[in-house]
Amino acid sequence: MSDDEREERELDLSSPEVVTKYKGAAEIVNKALQLVLKECKPKAKIVDLCEKGDSYIREQTGNMYKNVKKKIERGVAFPTCVSVNNTVCHVSPLASEESVLEDGDIVKIDMGCHIDGFIAVVAHTHVIQEGPVTGRAADVIAAANTAAEVALRLIRPGKKNQDVAEAIQKVAAAYDCRIVEGVLSHQMKQFVIDGNKVVLNVSSPEMRVDDAEFEENEVYSVDIVTSTGEGKPKLLDEKQTTIYKRAVDKSYNLKMKTSRFIFSEISQKFPIMPFTARDLEEKRARLGLVECVNHDLLQPYPVLHEKPGDLVAHIKFTVLLMPNGSDRITSHPLQELKPTKTIDDDAEIKAWLSLPVKSKKKGGGKKKKGKKEAEDAPQEAVDEAANGAPST
């Protein structure tokens, strides 16, 4: 085995230290999500919510690994985004933006944290209201959550990416919803948030991916977005884009002084992970970013929209494919849902949901389930997926 192979192997989940870093990042991002959710009230400014999430992640990671000899990079792996109603994703406004939440809004919160480049991401959907969520809002959230629960059970060693894509589309259809096009679930590695091994949730003529098989000790960001509309979101205004990632394989001699200044700031502060333009000097940023994007030095994360009146839900989690089964390390419980549709009569979806997340232990362990308990297990899984109880 070469030194490179040995080093890469030591940096996957076979190393207890790596698992600890993933779980440390997950603990922080789960708490950051909880913090932002508590502040999701009518008239709350969206930019303040985004700042709160990012600040908490920076503060908590900053307190870790202070006294080590070798500097360990840590912090925000994906800026906090708060996207509302028919807006699909990537809303992380500039400081001057005045948008606020309103009663009844469907709010998608999306964020990421890393420790030494080991990344944990999470996205969650919440409706600003008292009591159970009903009607089409409940349908679209139940569709995303049930699809996420099915994906958790199908992203396992030996299974193929195409199996997952077909299954989650079937789940969304059962709730009379669509899986949103253009969304990918990525393998993640150290300092790589968007690895090459992916699940393309919906293939289209413009987007196709290679077939791939999941393997033990891999890590995935499982990303599910559902819509009551067509699931074909549009970019309405490029000026809404504020999240970018440095394209490390590209180079270009920028002509404008402002662009050079901004690109230098990005290279120093955000050499690898996605960032928000809010964290740059705002006056110069807008002008300088344009030239950087035009010459492919930065990869933009566009703000996409379904049609007005459509409802969009987003569930994202990080899963570690451990030798003893899948370990979902990021999540948050949903509100009580009362969807208008049910998956009770769909044997295939119920069969997927009844698949175990963890492998059975050899030898001792828990006593066997009685016949009645075993018969009830698939229905419990269905009920939990539909009303939002996350897997443990």
Coordinates of C-alpha atoms in Angstrom, one line a residue:
M1 CA 0.0 0.0 0.0
S2 CA 1.4 3.4 -1.0
D3 CA 1.8 6.2 1.6
D4 CA -1.0 8.2 -0.2
E5 CA -3.4 5.2 0.0
R6 CA -2.5 4.6 3.7
E7 CA -3.1 8.3 4.5
E8 CA -6.5 8.4 2.6
R9 CA -7.6 5.2 4.4
E10 CA -6.7 6.6 7.8
L11 CA -8.8 9.7 6.9
D12 CA -12.0 7.7 6.4
L13 CA -14.4 6.3 9.0
S14 CA -12.0 3.4 9.8
S15 CA -10.2 6.1 11.9
P16 CA -11.9 6.7 15.3
E17 CA -10.5 10.2 15.3
V18 CA -12.2 11.0 12.0
V19 CA -15.6 9.7 13.3
T20 CA -15.1 11.9 16.4
K21 CA -14.6 15.0 14.3
Y22 CA -17.7 14.2 12.1
K23 CA -19.8 13.7 15.2
G24 CA -18.4 16.9 16.9
A25 CA -19.3 18.9 13.8
A26 CA -22.7 17.3 13.8
E27 CA -23.4 18.1 17.4
I28 CA -22.6 21.8 16.7
V29 CA -24.7 22.1 13.6
N30 CA -27.7 20.3 15.2
K31 CA -27.5 22.9 18.1
A32 CA -27.1 25.8 15.6
L33 CA -30.3 24.6 13.8
Q34 CA -32.2 24.4 17.1
L35 CA -31.0 27.9 17.9
V36 CA -32.2 29.4 14.6
L37 CA -35.5 27.5 14.7
K38 CA -36.3 29.1 18.1
E39 CA -36.0 32.5 16.5
C40 CA -38.2 31.7 13.5
K41 CA -41.1 34.0 14.4
P42 CA -43.2 36.5 12.5
K43 CA -41.2 39.7 11.7
A44 CA -37.9 38.0 12.4
K45 CA -35.3 39.4 9.9
I46 CA -33.9 36.6 7.7
V47 CA -30.4 38.0 7.6
D48 CA -30.4 38.0 11.5
L49 CA -31.3 34.3 11.5
C50 CA -28.5 33.5 9.1
E51 CA -26.0 35.5 11.1
K52 CA -27.1 33.7 14.3
G53 CA -26.5 30.3 12.8
D54 CA -23.1 31.2 11.4
S55 CA -22.0 33.0 14.6
Y56 CA -22.9 30.0 16.8
I57 CA -20.9 27.6 14.5
R58 CA -17.9 29.9 14.5
E59 CA -18.0 30.4 18.2
Q60 CA -18.4 26.7 19.1
T61 CA -15.7 25.5 16.7
G62 CA -13.4 28.3 17.7
N63 CA -13.4 26.9 21.2
M64 CA -12.1 23.5 20.0
Y65 CA -8.5 22.4 19.4
K66 CA -7.1 25.6 20.7
N67 CA -4.0 24.1 22.2
V68 CA -2.8 21.8 19.5
K69 CA 0.6 22.2 17.8
K70 CA -0.7 21.8 14.2
K71 CA -3.5 24.3 13.3
I72 CA -6.8 22.6 12.7
E73 CA -9.2 24.3 10.3
R74 CA -12.7 24.5 11.6
G75 CA -15.9 26.6 11.2
V76 CA -18.8 27.1 8.8
A77 CA -18.9 24.5 6.0
F78 CA -22.0 26.0 4.4
P79 CA -23.5 29.4 5.3
T80 CA -26.8 29.4 7.1
C81 CA -29.7 29.8 4.6
V82 CA -33.3 30.6 5.3
S83 CA -35.5 30.1 2.3
V84 CA -39.3 30.7 2.4
N85 CA -42.4 29.2 0.7
N86 CA -41.8 28.7 -3.0
T87 CA -38.1 29.7 -2.8
V88 CA -36.1 26.4 -3.0
C89 CA -32.7 27.2 -1.4
H90 CA -29.6 29.3 -0.9
V91 CA -31.1 32.5 0.6
S92 CA -28.4 34.0 2.8
P93 CA -29.0 37.8 2.4
L94 CA -26.6 40.7 2.6
A95 CA -26.7 42.8 5.8
S96 CA -28.7 45.5 4.0
E97 CA -31.6 43.1 3.1
E98 CA -34.8 43.8 5.1
S99 CA -36.8 40.6 4.4
V100 CA -38.7 39.2 7.3
L101 CA -40.7 36.0 8.1
E102 CA -44.5 36.1 8.3
D103 CA -47.0 33.9 10.1
G104 CA -47.8 30.8 8.0
D105 CA -44.5 30.8 6.1
I106 CA -42.8 27.5 5.3
V107 CA -39.2 28.0 6.3
K108 CA -36.3 25.9 5.1
I109 CA -33.1 26.2 7.2
D110 CA -29.9 24.8 5.6
M111 CA -26.4 24.9 7.2
G112 CA -23.1 23.1 7.6
C113 CA -20.1 22.9 10.0
H114 CA -16.7 21.3 9.8
I115 CA -13.9 20.3 12.1
D116 CA -10.6 19.7 10.3
G117 CA -12.5 19.5 7.0
F118 CA -14.8 16.8 8.2
I119 CA -18.2 18.2 7.3
A120 CA -21.7 17.8 8.8
V121 CA -24.6 19.4 7.0
V122 CA -28.3 19.6 7.9
A123 CA -31.5 21.1 6.4
H124 CA -34.9 21.3 8.1
T125 CA -38.4 22.6 7.2
H126 CA -40.7 24.4 9.7
V127 CA -44.0 26.2 9.4
I128 CA -44.5 29.3 11.4
Q129 CA -47.8 28.4 13.1
E130 CA -49.3 26.9 16.3
G131 CA -50.6 23.4 16.3
P132 CA -50.3 20.6 13.7
V133 CA -49.4 21.3 10.1
T134 CA -52.2 20.4 7.8
G135 CA -53.2 20.4 4.1
R136 CA -50.6 20.6 1.2
A137 CA -48.0 22.0 3.6
A138 CA -48.2 18.8 5.6
D139 CA -48.1 16.8 2.3
V140 CA -44.9 18.4 1.0
I141 CA -43.1 18.1 4.3
A142 CA -44.2 14.5 4.9
A143 CA -43.0 13.7 1.3
A144 CA -39.6 15.1 2.0
N145 CA -39.3 13.4 5.4
T146 CA -40.5 10.0 4.2
A147 CA -38.2 10.2 1.1
A148 CA -35.3 11.0 3.5
E149 CA -36.2 8.0 5.7
V150 CA -36.3 5.7 2.6
A151 CA -33.0 7.2 1.3
L152 CA -31.4 6.5 4.7
R153 CA -32.3 2.8 4.4
L154 CA -31.2 2.5 0.7
I155 CA -27.9 4.4 0.9
R156 CA -25.9 1.4 2.2
P157 CA -23.0 -0.7 1.0
G158 CA -23.9 -2.7 -2.1
K159 CA -26.9 -0.5 -3.2
K160 CA -26.8 1.7 -6.3
N161 CA -27.4 5.4 -6.6
Q162 CA -30.1 4.8 -9.2
D163 CA -32.1 2.7 -6.6
V164 CA -32.3 5.7 -4.3
A165 CA -33.4 8.2 -7.0
E166 CA -36.3 5.9 -8.2
A167 CA -37.5 5.2 -4.6
I168 CA -37.6 8.9 -3.5
Q169 CA -39.5 9.9 -6.6
K170 CA -42.1 7.2 -5.9
V171 CA -42.5 8.5 -2.3
A172 CA -43.0 12.1 -3.4
A173 CA -45.6 10.9 -6.0
A174 CA -47.5 9.1 -3.2
Y175 CA -48.1 12.5 -1.6
D176 CA -49.0 14.1 -4.9
C177 CA -45.7 16.0 -4.8
R178 CA -42.5 16.2 -7.0
I179 CA -38.9 15.7 -6.2
V180 CA -37.2 19.0 -7.3
E181 CA -34.8 18.7 -10.3
G182 CA -31.2 19.6 -10.0
V183 CA -30.7 18.5 -6.4
L184 CA -27.8 16.1 -5.7
S185 CA -26.9 14.0 -2.7
H186 CA -23.1 14.0 -2.5
Q187 CA -20.4 11.8 -1.0
M188 CA -18.3 14.0 1.3
K189 CA -14.6 13.6 2.1
Q190 CA -12.2 15.8 4.1
F191 CA -12.5 19.4 2.8
V192 CA -14.8 18.1 0.0
I193 CA -18.5 19.0 0.4
D194 CA -19.5 17.9 -3.1
G195 CA -17.6 14.7 -4.0
N196 CA -17.9 13.0 -7.3
K197 CA -20.0 10.1 -6.2
V198 CA -23.6 11.4 -6.2
V199 CA -27.3 10.5 -6.2
L200 CA -29.1 12.7 -8.8
N201 CA -32.6 12.8 -7.4
V202 CA -34.2 13.4 -10.8
S203 CA -32.4 12.8 -14.1
S204 CA -33.1 15.1 -17.0
P205 CA -31.7 15.6 -20.5
E206 CA -29.4 18.4 -19.1
M207 CA -28.2 16.3 -16.1
R208 CA -27.0 12.8 -15.9
V209 CA -24.6 11.1 -13.5
D210 CA -22.5 7.9 -13.6
D211 CA -23.9 4.8 -11.9
A212 CA -22.2 4.3 -8.6
E213 CA -22.4 1.8 -5.7
F214 CA -22.2 2.8 -2.0
E215 CA -19.3 1.5 0.0
E216 CA -18.6 1.0 3.7
N217 CA -16.8 3.9 5.5
E218 CA -18.2 6.5 3.1
V219 CA -20.0 9.7 4.2
Y220 CA -23.0 11.2 2.4
S221 CA -24.9 14.5 2.5
V222 CA -28.4 13.2 1.7
D223 CA -30.4 16.1 0.2
I224 CA -34.1 15.9 -0.5
V225 CA -36.3 18.8 -1.8
T226 CA -40.0 18.3 -2.6
S227 CA -42.5 20.6 -4.2
T228 CA -46.3 20.8 -4.7
G229 CA -45.5 22.3 -8.1
E230 CA -43.6 21.0 -11.1
G231 CA -40.3 20.6 -9.4
K232 CA -38.5 22.6 -12.1
P233 CA -37.2 25.7 -10.3
K234 CA -36.0 28.8 -12.1
L235 CA -33.4 31.4 -11.4
L236 CA -35.3 34.7 -11.4
D237 CA -32.6 37.2 -10.5
E238 CA -28.8 36.6 -10.4
K239 CA -28.4 39.5 -8.0
Q240 CA -30.1 37.3 -5.3
T241 CA -27.1 35.0 -5.4
T242 CA -24.8 35.5 -2.3
I243 CA -23.2 32.1 -1.8
Y244 CA -20.1 31.0 -3.7
K245 CA -17.3 28.5 -3.6
R246 CA -13.8 29.0 -4.8
A247 CA -13.1 26.8 -7.9
V248 CA -9.7 25.6 -6.9
D249 CA -8.8 24.1 -10.3
K250 CA -9.3 27.4 -12.2
S251 CA -7.1 30.4 -12.6
Y252 CA -7.4 33.8 -14.5
N253 CA -5.6 37.2 -14.3
L254 CA -8.4 39.5 -13.2
K255 CA -8.5 42.9 -14.8
M256 CA -10.3 45.0 -12.3
K257 CA -8.6 46.1 -9.1
T258 CA -11.8 45.5 -7.1
S259 CA -12.0 42.0 -8.4
R260 CA -8.4 41.3 -7.4
F261 CA -9.0 42.7 -3.9
I262 CA -12.1 40.5 -3.4
F263 CA -10.5 37.4 -4.8
S264 CA -7.5 37.8 -2.6
E265 CA -9.8 38.2 0.4
I266 CA -11.7 35.0 -0.6
S267 CA -8.5 33.0 -1.1
Q268 CA -7.3 34.0 2.4
K269 CA -10.6 33.6 4.3
F270 CA -12.5 30.9 2.3
P271 CA -10.0 28.9 0.2
I272 CA -12.2 25.7 0.1
M273 CA -15.6 25.9 1.7
P274 CA -18.7 27.8 0.4
F275 CA -19.1 31.3 1.9
T276 CA -21.6 34.2 1.8
A277 CA -20.8 37.5 0.2
R278 CA -22.1 39.1 3.5
D279 CA -18.7 38.1 5.0
L280 CA -16.8 40.2 2.5
E281 CA -16.5 44.0 2.3
E282 CA -20.0 44.6 0.9
K283 CA -19.4 47.7 -1.3
R284 CA -16.5 46.1 -3.2
A285 CA -18.0 42.6 -3.1
R286 CA -20.9 43.0 -5.6
L287 CA -18.7 44.5 -8.3
G288 CA -15.7 42.2 -7.8
L289 CA -17.7 39.0 -7.6
V290 CA -19.1 39.5 -11.1
E291 CA -15.8 39.2 -12.8
C292 CA -14.7 36.3 -10.7
V293 CA -17.9 34.4 -11.6
N294 CA -17.7 35.3 -15.3
H295 CA -14.3 33.7 -15.5
D296 CA -15.2 30.6 -13.5
L297 CA -13.0 31.4 -10.5
L298 CA -16.1 31.1 -8.2
Q299 CA -19.0 28.6 -8.4
P300 CA -22.3 30.3 -7.5
Y301 CA -25.1 28.7 -5.5
P302 CA -28.1 30.3 -7.2
V303 CA -31.4 31.2 -5.4
L304 CA -34.0 29.1 -7.2
H305 CA -37.8 29.5 -7.1
E306 CA -40.8 27.4 -7.9
K307 CA -44.0 29.2 -9.1
P308 CA -45.8 31.6 -6.6
G309 CA -48.2 29.5 -4.6
D310 CA -46.1 26.3 -4.8
L311 CA -44.8 25.0 -1.5
V312 CA -41.3 23.6 -1.1
A313 CA -39.9 21.4 1.7
H314 CA -36.2 20.6 2.3
I315 CA -34.7 17.8 4.4
K316 CA -30.9 17.2 4.4
F317 CA -28.8 15.0 6.7
T318 CA -25.4 13.6 7.0
V319 CA -25.0 9.8 7.2
L320 CA -21.9 7.7 8.0
L321 CA -21.8 4.3 6.4
M322 CA -20.3 2.5 9.4
P323 CA -19.4 -1.3 9.5
N324 CA -22.4 -1.8 11.9
G325 CA -24.9 0.1 9.7
S326 CA -25.8 3.7 8.8
D327 CA -25.4 6.4 11.4
R328 CA -27.5 9.5 10.7
I329 CA -25.7 12.2 12.7
T330 CA -27.7 15.3 11.8
S331 CA -31.5 15.8 12.2
H332 CA -34.2 17.7 14.0
P333 CA -37.7 16.5 15.0
L334 CA -40.5 17.9 12.8
Q335 CA -43.7 19.5 13.9
E336 CA -46.8 17.3 14.1
L337 CA -48.0 16.7 10.5
K338 CA -51.5 15.8 9.3
P339 CA -51.0 15.1 5.6
T340 CA -54.0 14.7 3.3
K341 CA -52.3 11.7 1.6
T342 CA -51.2 8.4 3.0
I343 CA -48.6 5.7 2.1
D344 CA -50.4 3.0 4.2
D345 CA -51.5 1.2 1.1
D346 CA -48.2 1.2 -0.7
A347 CA -46.5 -2.1 0.1
E348 CA -43.2 -1.2 -1.6
I349 CA -42.7 2.1 0.4
K350 CA -43.7 0.3 3.6
A351 CA -41.1 -2.4 2.8
W352 CA -38.4 0.2 2.3
L353 CA -39.3 1.9 5.6
S354 CA -39.2 -1.4 7.5
L355 CA -35.5 -2.0 6.4
P356 CA -33.1 -1.8 9.4
V357 CA -30.8 1.2 9.6
K358 CA -28.3 -0.6 11.8
S359 CA -26.9 -4.1 11.1
K360 CA -27.9 -6.9 13.5
K361 CA -25.3 -7.6 16.1
K362 CA -23.9 -11.1 16.2
G363 CA -24.3 -13.1 19.3
G364 CA -26.0 -11.5 22.4
G365 CA -27.7 -8.2 22.1
K366 CA -31.4 -7.5 22.6
K367 CA -34.0 -10.2 22.9
K368 CA -35.9 -11.1 19.8
K369 CA -39.1 -9.3 19.0
G370 CA -42.3 -11.2 19.6
K371 CA -44.5 -12.0 16.6
K372 CA -46.9 -9.2 17.3
E373 CA -44.0 -6.6 17.7
A374 CA -42.4 -7.8 14.4
E375 CA -45.7 -7.4 12.6
D376 CA -46.2 -3.9 14.0
A377 CA -42.7 -2.7 13.1
P378 CA -43.3 -1.7 9.4
Q379 CA -46.4 0.3 10.4
E380 CA -44.5 2.1 13.1
A381 CA -41.8 3.1 10.6
V382 CA -44.5 4.4 8.2
D383 CA -46.2 6.4 11.0
E384 CA -42.9 7.9 12.1
A385 CA -41.9 8.9 8.6
A386 CA -45.3 10.5 7.9
N387 CA -45.5 12.5 11.1
G388 CA -41.9 13.4 11.3
A389 CA -40.2 11.4 14.1
P390 CA -36.5 11.1 12.9
S391 CA -34.6 7.8 13.0
T392 CA -32.1 7.3 15.8

